[in-house]
C-alpha atoms as one frame of an Amber mdcrd trajectory, in Angstrom:
protein
   0.000   0.000   0.000   0.973   3.566  -0.583   1.918   5.676   2.336   0.339
   9.090   2.878   2.763  11.909   3.685   1.092  13.985   6.382   3.942  16.553
   6.590   3.146  18.216   3.239  -0.538  19.176   3.507  -0.442  22.183   1.087
  -1.459  25.777   1.761  -3.742  26.748   4.552  -6.294  29.502   4.129  -4.252
  31.898   6.291  -1.119  31.307   4.203  -3.076  31.863   1.009  -4.516  35.170
   2.305  -1.052  36.275   3.458   0.531  35.484   0.063  -2.264  37.226  -1.801
  -1.965  40.359   0.332   1.810  40.495  -0.202   1.340  40.008  -3.946  -1.366
  42.701  -4.103   0.864  45.205  -2.208   3.735  44.607  -4.624   1.350  44.851
  -7.585  -0.097  48.164  -6.321   3.377  49.646  -5.820   4.412  48.656  -9.337
   1.203  49.983 -10.916   1.340  53.296  -9.067   4.922  53.844 -10.209   3.953
  52.961 -13.797   1.091  55.485 -13.724   3.367  58.128 -12.221   5.981  57.534
 -14.933   3.268  57.726 -17.576   2.181  61.105 -16.205   5.782  62.380 -16.284
   6.205  61.233 -19.886   2.936  62.882 -20.892   3.977  66.172 -19.271   7.383
  66.059 -20.979   5.720  65.396 -24.332   3.419  68.383 -23.871   6.340  70.640
 -22.938   8.291  69.354 -25.939   5.330  70.166 -28.194   5.076  73.714 -26.821
   8.815  74.333 -27.176   8.778  72.955 -30.707   5.970  75.350 -31.673   7.779
  78.283 -30.049  11.012  77.474 -31.885   9.160  77.320 -35.208   7.791  80.784
 -34.453  11.275  82.025 -33.526  12.575  80.722 -36.848  10.007  82.884 -38.638
  11.060  85.880 -36.558  14.748  85.248 -37.263  14.052  85.318 -41.006  12.389
  88.713 -40.625  15.261  89.976 -38.492  17.617  89.568 -41.466  15.746  92.070
 -43.607  14.154  94.532 -41.222  14.627  96.584 -38.116  12.468  96.266 -35.038
  10.882  98.280 -32.270   9.091  97.196 -29.130   5.954  99.091 -28.097   3.464
  97.918 -25.465   4.835  94.332 -25.540   4.381  94.254 -29.318   7.299  93.364
 -31.559   7.148  95.560 -34.678   9.151  94.793 -37.839   9.866  97.558 -40.374
  11.427  97.272 -43.830  14.149  99.579 -45.184  11.488 102.127 -46.250  10.265
 102.237 -42.635   6.994 100.524 -43.596   5.613  98.159 -40.956   5.575  94.604
 -42.311   4.826  92.512 -39.224   3.712  92.901 -35.627   3.882  90.033 -33.178
   1.881  90.331 -29.989   0.184  88.335 -27.262  -3.581  88.647 -27.617  -5.937
  86.687 -25.329  -3.118  84.287 -24.343  -2.259  83.511 -27.986   0.694  84.807
 -29.986  -0.489  86.568 -33.118   1.415  87.702 -36.194  -0.287  90.734 -37.712
   0.791  91.346 -41.294  -0.340  94.269 -43.424  -3.355  92.397 -44.800  -4.023
  89.493 -42.410  -3.641  88.153 -38.882  -2.178  84.696 -38.267  -2.022  82.737
 -35.021   1.069  80.536 -35.480   0.588  78.649 -32.202  -3.117  77.960 -31.784
  -3.676  75.384 -29.045  -1.400  76.812 -26.357  -2.329  79.466 -23.820   0.669
  81.623 -22.970   0.862  83.500 -19.705   3.644  85.884 -20.568   5.416  87.310
 -23.599   8.192  89.705 -22.624  10.538  91.404 -25.067  13.729  93.401 -24.527
  16.387  94.831 -26.814  20.031  94.749 -25.702  23.366  95.918 -27.052  22.081
  98.962 -28.975  19.234  97.027 -30.584  21.384  94.147 -31.834  20.113  91.413
 -29.484  16.460  90.623 -28.878  15.520  88.768 -25.687  12.207  86.910 -25.854
  10.757  85.366 -22.715   7.671  83.189 -23.127   5.826  81.467 -20.273   2.968
  78.966 -20.035   1.450  76.524 -17.550   2.109  72.821 -18.090  -0.207  69.895
 -17.197   0.836  70.077 -13.549  -0.074  73.802 -13.447   3.604  74.656 -13.034
   4.786  77.786 -14.813   7.304  77.000 -17.555   9.511  79.828 -18.833  11.518
  79.764 -22.063  14.063  82.523 -22.677  15.718  82.899 -26.080  18.018  85.487
 -27.612  17.843  86.447 -31.282  20.412  88.493 -33.156  19.111  91.479 -35.111
  21.166  91.667 -38.309  19.516  94.513 -40.278  21.156  93.664 -43.617  18.991
  95.950 -45.777  19.304  99.107 -43.686
């Protein structure tokens, strides 16, 4: 006859509940860290999108800086050609940056609400400092400061 081993009875209900609670704690810690990392990645992607849009706008401005001179009035950046005719004005209007040309108005960055748009000229009008700020997904204020060189080739 076969002998029955009474030493190895299997898991008791208390052991099973203990193992399940330990497993569920570890699972909750892993899932909460995954969700937190996902939120960080999403916030970084949104900030990257905003910065990419701002840099595209700055590229447009840099092209105008080659062939015009600028003035700053009431937080508006005004571009003038060599005949002193205004060709472009960039301003912050209702939390959106707008480019106002002689015959139309364009919003180059549409889906972003900017909190600040500060402009300063340095070094006798040869360096333009642009400071743009917005709130990210965490409601933290992000500030981007860039410097553009004013060349004035046609003046």
